[in-house]
PDB file of C-alpha atoms in Angstrom:
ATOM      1  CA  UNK A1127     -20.911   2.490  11.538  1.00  0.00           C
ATOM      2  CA  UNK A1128     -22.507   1.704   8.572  1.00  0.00           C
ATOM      3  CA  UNK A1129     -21.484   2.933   5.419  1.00  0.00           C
ATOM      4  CA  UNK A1130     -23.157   5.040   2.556  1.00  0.00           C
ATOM      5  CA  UNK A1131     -25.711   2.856   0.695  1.00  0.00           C
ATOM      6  CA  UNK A1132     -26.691   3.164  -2.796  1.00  0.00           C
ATOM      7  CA  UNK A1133     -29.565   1.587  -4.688  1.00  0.00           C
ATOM      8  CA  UNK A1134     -29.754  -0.100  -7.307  1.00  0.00           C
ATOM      9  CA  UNK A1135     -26.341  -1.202  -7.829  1.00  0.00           C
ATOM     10  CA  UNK A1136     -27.562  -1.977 -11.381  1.00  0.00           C
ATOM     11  CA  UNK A1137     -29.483  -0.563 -14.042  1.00  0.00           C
ATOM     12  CA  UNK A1138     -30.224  -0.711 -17.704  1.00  0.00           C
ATOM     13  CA  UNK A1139     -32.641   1.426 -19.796  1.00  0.00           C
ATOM     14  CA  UNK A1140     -33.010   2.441 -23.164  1.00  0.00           C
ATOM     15  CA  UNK A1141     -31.775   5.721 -24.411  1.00  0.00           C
ATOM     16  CA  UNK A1142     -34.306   8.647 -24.006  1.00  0.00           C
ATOM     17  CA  UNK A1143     -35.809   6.872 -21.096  1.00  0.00           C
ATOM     18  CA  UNK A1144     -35.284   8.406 -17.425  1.00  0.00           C
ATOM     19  CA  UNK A1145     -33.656   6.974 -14.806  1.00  0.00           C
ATOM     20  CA  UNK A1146     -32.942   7.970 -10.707  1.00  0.00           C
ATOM     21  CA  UNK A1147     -30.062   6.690  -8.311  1.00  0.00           C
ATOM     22  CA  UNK A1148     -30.783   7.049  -4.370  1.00  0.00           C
ATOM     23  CA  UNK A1149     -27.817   7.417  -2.007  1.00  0.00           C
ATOM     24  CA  UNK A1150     -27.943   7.142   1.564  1.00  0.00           C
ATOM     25  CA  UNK A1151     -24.449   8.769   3.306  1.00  0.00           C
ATOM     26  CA  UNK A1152     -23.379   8.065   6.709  1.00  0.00           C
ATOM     27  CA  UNK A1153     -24.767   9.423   9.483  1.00  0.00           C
ATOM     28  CA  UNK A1154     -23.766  12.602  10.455  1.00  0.00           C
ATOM     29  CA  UNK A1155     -22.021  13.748   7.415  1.00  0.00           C
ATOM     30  CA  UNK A1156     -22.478  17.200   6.289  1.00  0.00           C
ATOM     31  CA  UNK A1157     -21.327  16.730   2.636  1.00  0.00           C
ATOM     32  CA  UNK A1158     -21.977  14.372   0.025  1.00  0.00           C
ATOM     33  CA  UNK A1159     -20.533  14.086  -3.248  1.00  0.00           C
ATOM     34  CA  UNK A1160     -22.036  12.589  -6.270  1.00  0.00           C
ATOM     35  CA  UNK A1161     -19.699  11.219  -9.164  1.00  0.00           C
ATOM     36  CA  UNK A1162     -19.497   9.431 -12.860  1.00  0.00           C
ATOM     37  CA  UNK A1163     -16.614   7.045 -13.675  1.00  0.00           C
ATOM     38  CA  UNK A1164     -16.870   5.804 -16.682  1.00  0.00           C
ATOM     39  CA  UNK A1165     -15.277   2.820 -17.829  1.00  0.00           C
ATOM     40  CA  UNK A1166     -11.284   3.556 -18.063  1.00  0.00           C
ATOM     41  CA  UNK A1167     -11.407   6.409 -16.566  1.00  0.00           C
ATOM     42  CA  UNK A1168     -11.023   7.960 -12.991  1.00  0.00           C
ATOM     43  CA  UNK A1169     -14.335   9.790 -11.557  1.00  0.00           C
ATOM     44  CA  UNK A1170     -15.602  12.855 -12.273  1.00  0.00           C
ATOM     45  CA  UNK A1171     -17.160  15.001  -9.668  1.00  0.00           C
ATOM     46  CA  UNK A1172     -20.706  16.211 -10.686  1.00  0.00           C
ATOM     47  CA  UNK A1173     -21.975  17.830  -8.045  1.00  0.00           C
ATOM     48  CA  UNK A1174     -21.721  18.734  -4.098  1.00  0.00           C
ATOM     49  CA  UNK A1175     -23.769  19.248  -1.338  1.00  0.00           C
ATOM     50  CA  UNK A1176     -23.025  20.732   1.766  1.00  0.00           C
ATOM     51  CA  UNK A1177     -26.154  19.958   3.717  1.00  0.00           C
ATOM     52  CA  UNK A1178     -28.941  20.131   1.304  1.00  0.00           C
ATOM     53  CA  UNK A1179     -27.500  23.395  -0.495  1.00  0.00           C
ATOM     54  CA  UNK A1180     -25.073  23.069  -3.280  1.00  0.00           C
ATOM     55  CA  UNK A1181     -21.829  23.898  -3.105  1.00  0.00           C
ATOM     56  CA  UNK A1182     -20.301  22.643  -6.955  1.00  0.00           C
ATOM     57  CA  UNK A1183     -22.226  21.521  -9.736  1.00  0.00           C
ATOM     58  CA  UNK A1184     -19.746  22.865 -12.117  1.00  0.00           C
ATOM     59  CA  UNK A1185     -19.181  19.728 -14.106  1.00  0.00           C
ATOM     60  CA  UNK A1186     -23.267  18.694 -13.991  1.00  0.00           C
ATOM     61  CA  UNK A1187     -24.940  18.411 -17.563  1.00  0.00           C
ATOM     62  CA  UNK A1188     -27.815  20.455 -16.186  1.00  0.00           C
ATOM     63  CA  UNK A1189     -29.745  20.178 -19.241  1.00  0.00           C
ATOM     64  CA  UNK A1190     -30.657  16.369 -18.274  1.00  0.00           C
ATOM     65  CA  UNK A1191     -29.331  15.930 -15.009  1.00  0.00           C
ATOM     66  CA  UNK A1192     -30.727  17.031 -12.048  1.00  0.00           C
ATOM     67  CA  UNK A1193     -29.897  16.311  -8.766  1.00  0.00           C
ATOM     68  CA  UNK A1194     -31.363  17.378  -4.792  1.00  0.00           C
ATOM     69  CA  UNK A1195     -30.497  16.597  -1.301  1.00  0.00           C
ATOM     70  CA  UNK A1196     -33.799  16.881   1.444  1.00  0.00           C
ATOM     71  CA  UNK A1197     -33.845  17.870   4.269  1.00  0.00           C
ATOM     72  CA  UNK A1198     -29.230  17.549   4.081  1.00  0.00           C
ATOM     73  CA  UNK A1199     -29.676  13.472   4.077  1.00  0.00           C
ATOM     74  CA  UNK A1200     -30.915  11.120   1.561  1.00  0.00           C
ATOM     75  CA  UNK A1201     -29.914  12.010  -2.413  1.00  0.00           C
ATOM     76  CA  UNK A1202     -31.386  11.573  -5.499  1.00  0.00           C
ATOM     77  CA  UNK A1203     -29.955  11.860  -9.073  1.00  0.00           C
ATOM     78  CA  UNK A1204     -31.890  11.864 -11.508  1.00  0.00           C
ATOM     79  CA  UNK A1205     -31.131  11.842 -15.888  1.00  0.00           C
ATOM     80  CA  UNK A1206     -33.519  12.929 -18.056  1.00  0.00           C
ATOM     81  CA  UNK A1207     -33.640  11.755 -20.936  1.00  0.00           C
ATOM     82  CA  UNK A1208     -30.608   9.250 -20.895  1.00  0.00           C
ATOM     83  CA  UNK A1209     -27.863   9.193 -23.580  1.00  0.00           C
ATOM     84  CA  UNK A1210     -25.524   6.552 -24.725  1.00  0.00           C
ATOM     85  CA  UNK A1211     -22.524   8.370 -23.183  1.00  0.00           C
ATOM     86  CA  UNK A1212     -23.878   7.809 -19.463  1.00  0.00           C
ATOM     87  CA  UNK A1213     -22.972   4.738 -19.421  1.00  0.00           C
ATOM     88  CA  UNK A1214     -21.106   4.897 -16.488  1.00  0.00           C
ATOM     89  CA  UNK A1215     -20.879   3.846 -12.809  1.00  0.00           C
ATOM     90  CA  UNK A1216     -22.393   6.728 -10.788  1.00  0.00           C
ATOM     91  CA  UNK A1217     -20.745   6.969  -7.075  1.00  0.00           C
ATOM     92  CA  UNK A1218     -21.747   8.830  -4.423  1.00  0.00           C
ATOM     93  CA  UNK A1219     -19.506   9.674  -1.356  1.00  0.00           C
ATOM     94  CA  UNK A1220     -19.986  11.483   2.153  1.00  0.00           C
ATOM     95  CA  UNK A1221     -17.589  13.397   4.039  1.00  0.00           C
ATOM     96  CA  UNK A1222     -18.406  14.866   8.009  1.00  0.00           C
ATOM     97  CA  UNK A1223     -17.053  18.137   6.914  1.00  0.00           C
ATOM     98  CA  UNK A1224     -15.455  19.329   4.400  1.00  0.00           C
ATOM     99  CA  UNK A1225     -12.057  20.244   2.726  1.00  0.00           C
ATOM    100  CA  UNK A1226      -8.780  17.811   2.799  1.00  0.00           C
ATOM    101  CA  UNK A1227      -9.026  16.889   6.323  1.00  0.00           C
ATOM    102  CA  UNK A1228     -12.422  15.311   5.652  1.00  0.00           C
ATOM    103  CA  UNK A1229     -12.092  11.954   4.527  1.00  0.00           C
ATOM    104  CA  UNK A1230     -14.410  11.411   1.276  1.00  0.00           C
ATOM    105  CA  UNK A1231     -16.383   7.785   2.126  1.00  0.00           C
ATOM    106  CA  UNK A1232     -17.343   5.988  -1.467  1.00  0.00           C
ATOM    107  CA  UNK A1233     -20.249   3.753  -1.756  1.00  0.00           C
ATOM    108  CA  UNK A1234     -20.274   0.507  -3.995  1.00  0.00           C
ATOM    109  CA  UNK A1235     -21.718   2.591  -6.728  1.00  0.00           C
ATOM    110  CA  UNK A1236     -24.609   2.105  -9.372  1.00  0.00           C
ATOM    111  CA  UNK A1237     -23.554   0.569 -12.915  1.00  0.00           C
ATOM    112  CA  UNK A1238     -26.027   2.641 -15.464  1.00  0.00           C
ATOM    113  CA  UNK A1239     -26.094   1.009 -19.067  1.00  0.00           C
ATOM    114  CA  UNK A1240     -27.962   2.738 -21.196  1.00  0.00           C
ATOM    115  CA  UNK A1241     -29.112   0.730 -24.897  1.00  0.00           C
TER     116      UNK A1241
ATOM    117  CA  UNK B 141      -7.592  23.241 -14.626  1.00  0.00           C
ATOM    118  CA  UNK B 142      -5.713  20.582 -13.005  1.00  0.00           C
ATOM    119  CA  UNK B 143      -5.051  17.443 -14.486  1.00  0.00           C
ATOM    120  CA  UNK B 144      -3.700  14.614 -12.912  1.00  0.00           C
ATOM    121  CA  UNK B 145      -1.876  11.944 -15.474  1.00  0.00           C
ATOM    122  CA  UNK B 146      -1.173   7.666 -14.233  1.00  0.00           C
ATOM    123  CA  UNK B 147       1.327   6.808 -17.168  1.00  0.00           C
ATOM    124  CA  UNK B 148       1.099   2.869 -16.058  1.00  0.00           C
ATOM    125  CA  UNK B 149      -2.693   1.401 -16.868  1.00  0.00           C
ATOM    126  CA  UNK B 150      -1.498  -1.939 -15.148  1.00  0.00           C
ATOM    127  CA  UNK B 151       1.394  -3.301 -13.137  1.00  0.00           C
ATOM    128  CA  UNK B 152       2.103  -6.649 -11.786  1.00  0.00           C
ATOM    129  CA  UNK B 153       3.835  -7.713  -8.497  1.00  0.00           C
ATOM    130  CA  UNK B 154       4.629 -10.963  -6.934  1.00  0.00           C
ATOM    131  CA  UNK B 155       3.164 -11.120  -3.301  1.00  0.00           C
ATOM    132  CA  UNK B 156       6.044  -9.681  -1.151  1.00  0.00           C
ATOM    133  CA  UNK B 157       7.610  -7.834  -3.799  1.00  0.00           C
ATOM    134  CA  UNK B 158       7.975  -3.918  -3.889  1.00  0.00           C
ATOM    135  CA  UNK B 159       5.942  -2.156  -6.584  1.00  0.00           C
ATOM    136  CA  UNK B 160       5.748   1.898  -7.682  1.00  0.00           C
ATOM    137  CA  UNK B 161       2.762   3.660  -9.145  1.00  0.00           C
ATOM    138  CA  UNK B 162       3.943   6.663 -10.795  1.00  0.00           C
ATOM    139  CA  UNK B 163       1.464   9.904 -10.763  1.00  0.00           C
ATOM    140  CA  UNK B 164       2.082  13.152 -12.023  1.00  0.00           C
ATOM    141  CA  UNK B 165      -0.274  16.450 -11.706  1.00  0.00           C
ATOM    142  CA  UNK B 166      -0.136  19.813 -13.503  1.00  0.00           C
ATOM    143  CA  UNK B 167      -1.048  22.876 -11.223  1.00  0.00           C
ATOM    144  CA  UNK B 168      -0.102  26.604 -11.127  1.00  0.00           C
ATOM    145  CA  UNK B 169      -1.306  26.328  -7.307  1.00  0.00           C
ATOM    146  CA  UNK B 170       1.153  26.239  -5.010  1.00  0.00           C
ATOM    147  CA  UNK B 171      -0.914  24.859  -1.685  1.00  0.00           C
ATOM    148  CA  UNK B 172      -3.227  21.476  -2.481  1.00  0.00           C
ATOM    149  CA  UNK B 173      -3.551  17.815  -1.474  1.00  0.00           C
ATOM    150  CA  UNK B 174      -3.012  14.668  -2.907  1.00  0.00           C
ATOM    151  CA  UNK B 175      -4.505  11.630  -1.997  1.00  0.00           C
ATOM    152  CA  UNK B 176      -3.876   7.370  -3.574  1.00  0.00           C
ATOM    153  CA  UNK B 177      -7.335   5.684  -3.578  1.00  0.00           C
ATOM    154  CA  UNK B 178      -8.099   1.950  -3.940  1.00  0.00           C
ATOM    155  CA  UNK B 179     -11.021   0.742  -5.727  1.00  0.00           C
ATOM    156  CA  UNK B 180     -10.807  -3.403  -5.365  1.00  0.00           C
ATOM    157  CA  UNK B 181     -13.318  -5.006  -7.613  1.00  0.00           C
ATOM    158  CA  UNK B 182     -16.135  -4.785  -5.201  1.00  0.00           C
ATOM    159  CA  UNK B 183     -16.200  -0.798  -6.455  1.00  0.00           C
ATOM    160  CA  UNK B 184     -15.887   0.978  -3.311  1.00  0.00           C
ATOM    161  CA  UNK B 185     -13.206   3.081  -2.953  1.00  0.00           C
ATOM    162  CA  UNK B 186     -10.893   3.669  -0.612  1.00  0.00           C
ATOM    163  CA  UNK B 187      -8.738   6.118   1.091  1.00  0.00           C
ATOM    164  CA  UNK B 188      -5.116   4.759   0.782  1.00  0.00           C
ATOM    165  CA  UNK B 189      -2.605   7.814   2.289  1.00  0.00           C
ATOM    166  CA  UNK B 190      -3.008  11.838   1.637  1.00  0.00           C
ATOM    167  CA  UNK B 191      -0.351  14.112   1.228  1.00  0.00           C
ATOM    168  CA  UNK B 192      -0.536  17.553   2.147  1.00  0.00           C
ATOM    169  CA  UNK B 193       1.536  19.687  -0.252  1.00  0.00           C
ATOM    170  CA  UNK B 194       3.272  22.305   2.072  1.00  0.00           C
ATOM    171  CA  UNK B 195       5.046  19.440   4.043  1.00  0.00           C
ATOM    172  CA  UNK B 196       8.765  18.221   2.884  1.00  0.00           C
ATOM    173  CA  UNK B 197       8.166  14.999   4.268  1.00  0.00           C
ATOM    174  CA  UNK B 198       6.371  11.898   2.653  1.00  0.00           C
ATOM    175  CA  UNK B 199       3.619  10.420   4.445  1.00  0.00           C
ATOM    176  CA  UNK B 200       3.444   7.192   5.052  1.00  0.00           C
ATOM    177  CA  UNK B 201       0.679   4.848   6.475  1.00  0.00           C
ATOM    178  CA  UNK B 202       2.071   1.120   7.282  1.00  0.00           C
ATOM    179  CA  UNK B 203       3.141  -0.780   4.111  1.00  0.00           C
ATOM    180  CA  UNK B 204       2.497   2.718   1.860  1.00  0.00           C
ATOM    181  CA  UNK B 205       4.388   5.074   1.597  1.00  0.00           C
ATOM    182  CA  UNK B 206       4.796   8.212  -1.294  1.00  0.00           C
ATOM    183  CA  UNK B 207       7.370   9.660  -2.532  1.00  0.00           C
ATOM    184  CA  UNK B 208       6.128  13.942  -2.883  1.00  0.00           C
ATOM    185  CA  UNK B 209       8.123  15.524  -5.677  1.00  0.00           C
ATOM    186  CA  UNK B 210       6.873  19.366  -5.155  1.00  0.00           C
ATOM    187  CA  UNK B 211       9.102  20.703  -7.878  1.00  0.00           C
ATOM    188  CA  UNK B 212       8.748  17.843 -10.653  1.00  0.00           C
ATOM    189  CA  UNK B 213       4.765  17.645  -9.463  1.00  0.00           C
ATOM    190  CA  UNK B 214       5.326  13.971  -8.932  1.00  0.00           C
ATOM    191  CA  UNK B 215       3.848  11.740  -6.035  1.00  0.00           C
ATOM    192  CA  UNK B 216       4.341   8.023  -6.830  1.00  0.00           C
ATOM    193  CA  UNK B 217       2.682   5.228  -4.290  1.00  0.00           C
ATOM    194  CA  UNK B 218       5.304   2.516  -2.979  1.00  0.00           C
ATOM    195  CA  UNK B 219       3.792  -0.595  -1.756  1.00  0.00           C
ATOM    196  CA  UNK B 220       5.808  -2.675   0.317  1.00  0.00           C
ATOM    197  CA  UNK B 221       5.555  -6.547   1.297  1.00  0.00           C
ATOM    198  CA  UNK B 222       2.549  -6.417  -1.620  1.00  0.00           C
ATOM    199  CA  UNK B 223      -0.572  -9.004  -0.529  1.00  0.00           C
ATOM    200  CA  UNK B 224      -2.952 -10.509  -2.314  1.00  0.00           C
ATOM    201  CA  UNK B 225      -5.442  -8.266  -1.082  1.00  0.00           C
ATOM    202  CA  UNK B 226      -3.757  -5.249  -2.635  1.00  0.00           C
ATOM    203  CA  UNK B 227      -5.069  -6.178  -5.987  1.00  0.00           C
ATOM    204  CA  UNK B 228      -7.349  -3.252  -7.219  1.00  0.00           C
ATOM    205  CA  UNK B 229      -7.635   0.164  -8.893  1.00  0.00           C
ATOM    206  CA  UNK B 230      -5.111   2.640  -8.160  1.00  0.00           C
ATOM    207  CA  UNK B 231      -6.226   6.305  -8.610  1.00  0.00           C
ATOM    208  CA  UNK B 232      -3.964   9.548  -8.235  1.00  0.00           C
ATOM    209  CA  UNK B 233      -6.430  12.017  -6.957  1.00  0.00           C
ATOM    210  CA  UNK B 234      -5.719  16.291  -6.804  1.00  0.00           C
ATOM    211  CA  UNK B 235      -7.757  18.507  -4.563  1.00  0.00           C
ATOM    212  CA  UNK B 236      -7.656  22.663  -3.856  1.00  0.00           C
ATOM    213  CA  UNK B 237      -9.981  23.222  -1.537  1.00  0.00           C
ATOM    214  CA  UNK B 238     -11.892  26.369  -2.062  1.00  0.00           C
ATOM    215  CA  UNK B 239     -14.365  27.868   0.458  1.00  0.00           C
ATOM    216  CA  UNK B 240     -16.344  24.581   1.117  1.00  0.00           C
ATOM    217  CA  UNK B 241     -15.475  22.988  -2.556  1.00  0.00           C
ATOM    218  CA  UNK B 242     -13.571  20.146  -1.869  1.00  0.00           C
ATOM    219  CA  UNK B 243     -13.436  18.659  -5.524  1.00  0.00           C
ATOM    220  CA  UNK B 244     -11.295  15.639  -5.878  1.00  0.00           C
ATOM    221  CA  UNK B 245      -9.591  15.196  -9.468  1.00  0.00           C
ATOM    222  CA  UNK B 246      -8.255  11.779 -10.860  1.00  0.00           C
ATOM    223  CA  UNK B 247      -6.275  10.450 -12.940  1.00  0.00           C
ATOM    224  CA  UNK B 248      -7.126   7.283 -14.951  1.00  0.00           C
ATOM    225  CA  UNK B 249      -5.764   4.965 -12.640  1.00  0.00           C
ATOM    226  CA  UNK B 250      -3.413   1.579 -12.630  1.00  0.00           C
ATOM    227  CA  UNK B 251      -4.669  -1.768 -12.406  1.00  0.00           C
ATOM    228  CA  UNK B 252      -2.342  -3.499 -10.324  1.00  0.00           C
ATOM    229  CA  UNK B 253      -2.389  -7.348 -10.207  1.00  0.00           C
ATOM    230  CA  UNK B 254      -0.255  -9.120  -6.688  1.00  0.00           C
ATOM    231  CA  UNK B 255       0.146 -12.372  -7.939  1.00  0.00           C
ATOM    232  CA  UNK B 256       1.743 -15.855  -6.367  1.00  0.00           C
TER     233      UNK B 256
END
């Protein structure tokens, strides 16, 4: 079973500029999670699909982040314009179902420096 | 909120040695999960052992094991026989789920080092 992909796995822009992240979860799972972790700390949920609706986007900076799910598979999120603080690595994770009895699968991440 | 707190940012153990990673969590809840993740320096994180909060007993999964402190709202991570492959991130991770939210909260983690 493969895992959930992410692309790029590296990026640096220049503050102001835009940037997107693409996450692929596993096949067959209902939710996916995207998070920040920035450096020395643990993540931080930003937002959660179940399907392609949202369930929590509580802890999204919605003035320059945006994120969507089509069609309950692929992911994008996007920041618009970028700030020095998101300098971060931005995770996504997939779960079947939902809850504490649904395992939360990470991918390898995308490191986001921003100049 | 809840707040999770790792008091130790690194630890070292000798390969076959015992080691503790401490984790407390502040909550007014009284049903909730708890979950160790490792993150080894390839990024991806993984599920270590979960620990459902209205059962007395500590869960264990092969050379991990927890030790669930309900009442102090402690839940340290015991590795046993430590490998070199247990080098990595540590993170102390809280959830409630609510409805379909299933928000996972961490704590800052513990680098922990197995060495020779």
């Amino acid at each position: 079973e493969a895992g959930v992909a992410q692309s790029p796995r590296y990026k640096i822009i220049e503050k102001r500029q835009s940037v997107a992240f693409w996450c692929n979860p596993i096949s067959g799972h209902a939710t996916l999670y995207w998070y920040q972790q920035i450096l020395g700390q643990g993540p931080k949920l930003l937002i959660q699909f179940q399907n392609n609706g949202v369930v929590d986007d509580s802890q999204l900076p919605k003035d320059r982040f945006s994120a969507e799910r089509l069609k309950g598979v692929d992911s994008t999120l996007k920041i618009q314009p970028a700030k020095l603080e998101d300098s971060a690595v931005y995770l996504c994770a997939s779960s079947r179902g939902w809850g504490s009895s649904s395992e939360q699968f990470f991918g390898p991440g995308t490191r986001l420096t921003v100049l | 909120a809840q707040t999770v707190t790792q008091s130790q940012p690194e630890m070292s153990v000798q390969e076959a040695e015992t080691v503790t990673l401490s984790c407390t969590y502040d909550t007014s809840e009284n049903n909730y999960y708890l979950f160790w993740y490792k993150q080894p320096p390839s990024r991806q994180m993984i599920l270590v052992i979960r620990q459902e909060a209205y059962k007395q007993q500590n869960a264990t999964e092969n050379r991990f094991s927890v030790n669930f402190q309900k009442a102090a709202k402690s839940f340290s991570l015991k590795i046993s026989d430590s490998q070199l492959g247990d080098t990595a991130m540590y993170f102390c991770a809280f959830m409630k789920p609510a409805g379909t939210a299933s928000k996972l909260t961490f704590g800052t983690g513990t680098r922990l080092q197995v060495t020779l």
